[in-house]
């Protein structure tokens, strides 16, 4: 299996809306596996198709302590059916597409969601706390959104300025 290349901001693909997968065929199932493999290699707890330059609605998630692949959630066409309207969960989020930057993000504590697994079966899942946050973060990616969209403009601009500075410094080194 090929390890996919992770796109980082300001890559345009991160701001595009991914399209539904028509059916989970062999190719899509293989892509799901590749996405999970790339997530583990990057030490991430989730990864979305946009982040590897693909615009199909596929995400991989694993918030288990084992992280050995047995509990990977490979999801096509993930969809949030319900989210907790009152209680929030706050997590210091990061993203493989915004390496080295973190910020506290508030999201609904609990969700119920549906997705198609790598065998083509439609499934439903209830998630809370970190798993809920992670799934919401990955579905955001499919809609062209990033965790920095959920924080104050002040904090977002600070992160974006640092990234721009790092990018310029990287260019002069070459
Ligand atoms: Ni991310």
XYZ file of C-alpha atoms and ligand atoms in Angstrom:
175
model
C 0.000 0.000 0.000
C 1.160 3.446 -0.847
C 1.564 6.064 1.801
C -0.257 9.141 0.626
C 1.199 12.658 0.760
C -0.409 14.955 3.336
C -1.321 18.416 2.058
C -0.766 21.340 4.423
C -2.219 24.843 4.416
C -2.492 26.892 2.304
C -3.173 23.995 -0.154
C -6.408 24.836 -2.009
C -7.762 21.277 -1.796
C -8.240 21.798 1.957
C -10.864 24.452 1.191
C -12.798 22.391 -1.374
C -15.970 20.397 -0.803
C -15.523 16.637 -1.276
C -18.128 14.754 -3.315
C -20.119 11.685 -2.194
C -18.743 8.252 -3.029
C -21.152 6.469 -5.409
C -20.340 2.993 -4.105
C -17.593 1.519 -1.976
C -15.910 -0.617 -4.620
C -12.435 -2.206 -4.496
C -10.725 1.082 -5.348
C -12.543 3.064 -2.676
C -11.904 0.319 -0.086
C -8.186 0.387 -0.969
C -8.152 4.178 -0.677
C -9.755 3.892 2.780
C -6.957 1.547 3.876
C -4.310 3.884 2.454
C -5.885 6.825 4.254
C -5.782 4.920 7.577
C -2.173 3.867 6.992
C -1.203 7.475 6.283
C -3.037 8.588 9.445
C -1.071 6.091 11.601
C 2.252 7.053 9.992
C 1.509 10.706 10.712
C 0.508 9.877 14.321
C -2.901 11.433 13.720
C -6.195 10.303 15.268
C -8.064 11.120 12.058
C -7.502 11.960 8.411
C -9.831 13.104 5.630
C -9.546 12.613 1.856
C -8.978 16.333 1.185
C -5.805 16.133 3.257
C -4.242 13.718 0.785
C -5.491 15.615 -2.254
C -8.643 13.589 -2.973
C -12.143 15.044 -3.140
C -14.203 11.958 -2.288
C -16.079 11.875 0.995
C -13.880 9.432 2.906
C -12.386 9.723 6.400
C -10.344 7.498 8.718
C -10.532 7.807 12.495
C -8.877 5.977 15.383
C -8.986 7.429 18.880
C -8.313 4.074 20.600
C -5.270 3.751 22.880
C -4.079 0.644 20.963
C -3.845 2.314 17.544
C -2.989 -1.037 16.018
C -5.465 -0.853 13.164
C -8.054 -3.153 14.739
C -10.264 -0.254 15.829
C -9.817 1.992 12.790
C -13.074 3.496 11.573
C -12.974 3.763 7.797
C -15.944 5.804 6.674
C -17.375 6.817 3.326
C -20.119 9.438 3.096
C -20.111 10.184 6.841
C -23.089 12.206 7.948
C -24.053 13.674 11.320
C -27.677 12.782 12.115
C -27.919 14.455 15.517
C -25.669 16.442 17.775
C -25.983 17.337 21.442
C -27.472 20.817 21.561
C -26.429 21.730 25.130
C -23.249 20.038 26.306
C -19.919 20.829 24.696
C -16.567 19.060 24.771
C -13.406 21.166 24.626
C -10.271 19.665 23.137
C -6.900 21.136 22.225
C -7.129 20.258 18.534
C -4.352 19.869 16.056
C -4.346 18.793 12.413
C -1.833 17.028 10.176
C -2.527 19.772 7.609
C -1.642 22.519 10.133
C 1.410 20.880 11.710
C 2.709 22.214 15.016
C -0.304 24.395 15.832
C -3.005 23.670 18.399
C -6.035 25.466 19.796
C -8.916 24.679 22.117
C -12.084 24.011 20.110
C -15.600 23.612 21.535
C -17.857 21.111 19.798
C -21.046 19.224 20.666
C -20.133 16.536 23.210
C -22.240 13.807 21.634
C -23.267 12.980 18.097
C -25.118 10.255 16.267
C -23.829 9.673 12.782
C -24.100 7.366 9.785
C -21.451 6.172 7.348
C -20.689 3.458 4.831
C -17.945 1.042 5.898
C -15.251 -0.483 3.684
C -17.540 -3.430 2.867
C -20.280 -1.128 1.591
C -22.578 -1.484 4.625
C -24.374 1.594 5.912
C -23.860 1.863 9.668
C -24.825 4.146 12.514
C -22.585 5.164 15.391
C -22.983 7.160 18.581
C -19.875 8.987 19.702
C -18.922 11.245 22.565
C -15.977 13.302 23.796
C -12.776 12.713 21.800
C -14.339 10.383 19.216
C -17.188 12.836 18.667
C -14.735 15.730 18.286
C -12.508 13.778 15.928
C -15.383 12.729 13.629
C -16.676 16.313 13.523
C -13.169 17.597 12.726
C -12.827 15.103 9.836
C -16.292 15.791 8.407
C -15.379 19.498 8.516
C -12.434 18.689 6.228
C -14.826 17.157 3.677
C -16.705 20.461 3.709
C -13.544 22.526 3.255
C -13.444 23.620 6.899
C -10.520 23.531 9.333
C -10.345 23.630 13.145
C -8.966 27.184 12.977
C -12.367 28.256 11.580
C -13.837 27.486 15.027
C -11.530 29.764 17.040
C -11.414 33.556 17.431
C -10.143 35.637 14.527
C -7.340 36.862 16.774
C -6.060 33.333 17.459
C -6.596 32.246 13.868
C -4.636 35.202 12.477
C -1.832 34.485 14.940
C -1.537 30.886 13.706
C -1.775 31.942 10.045
C 0.930 34.591 10.525
C 3.252 32.037 12.140
C 2.658 29.588 9.282
C 3.359 32.295 6.691
C 6.561 33.231 8.532
C 7.657 29.561 8.693
C 6.927 29.221 4.979
C 8.999 32.282 4.079
C 11.889 31.114 6.264
C 11.698 27.697 4.612
C 11.940 29.320 1.165
C 15.037 31.354 1.985
C 16.793 28.255 3.317
C 16.442 26.468 -0.040
Ni -7.418 17.853 10.461
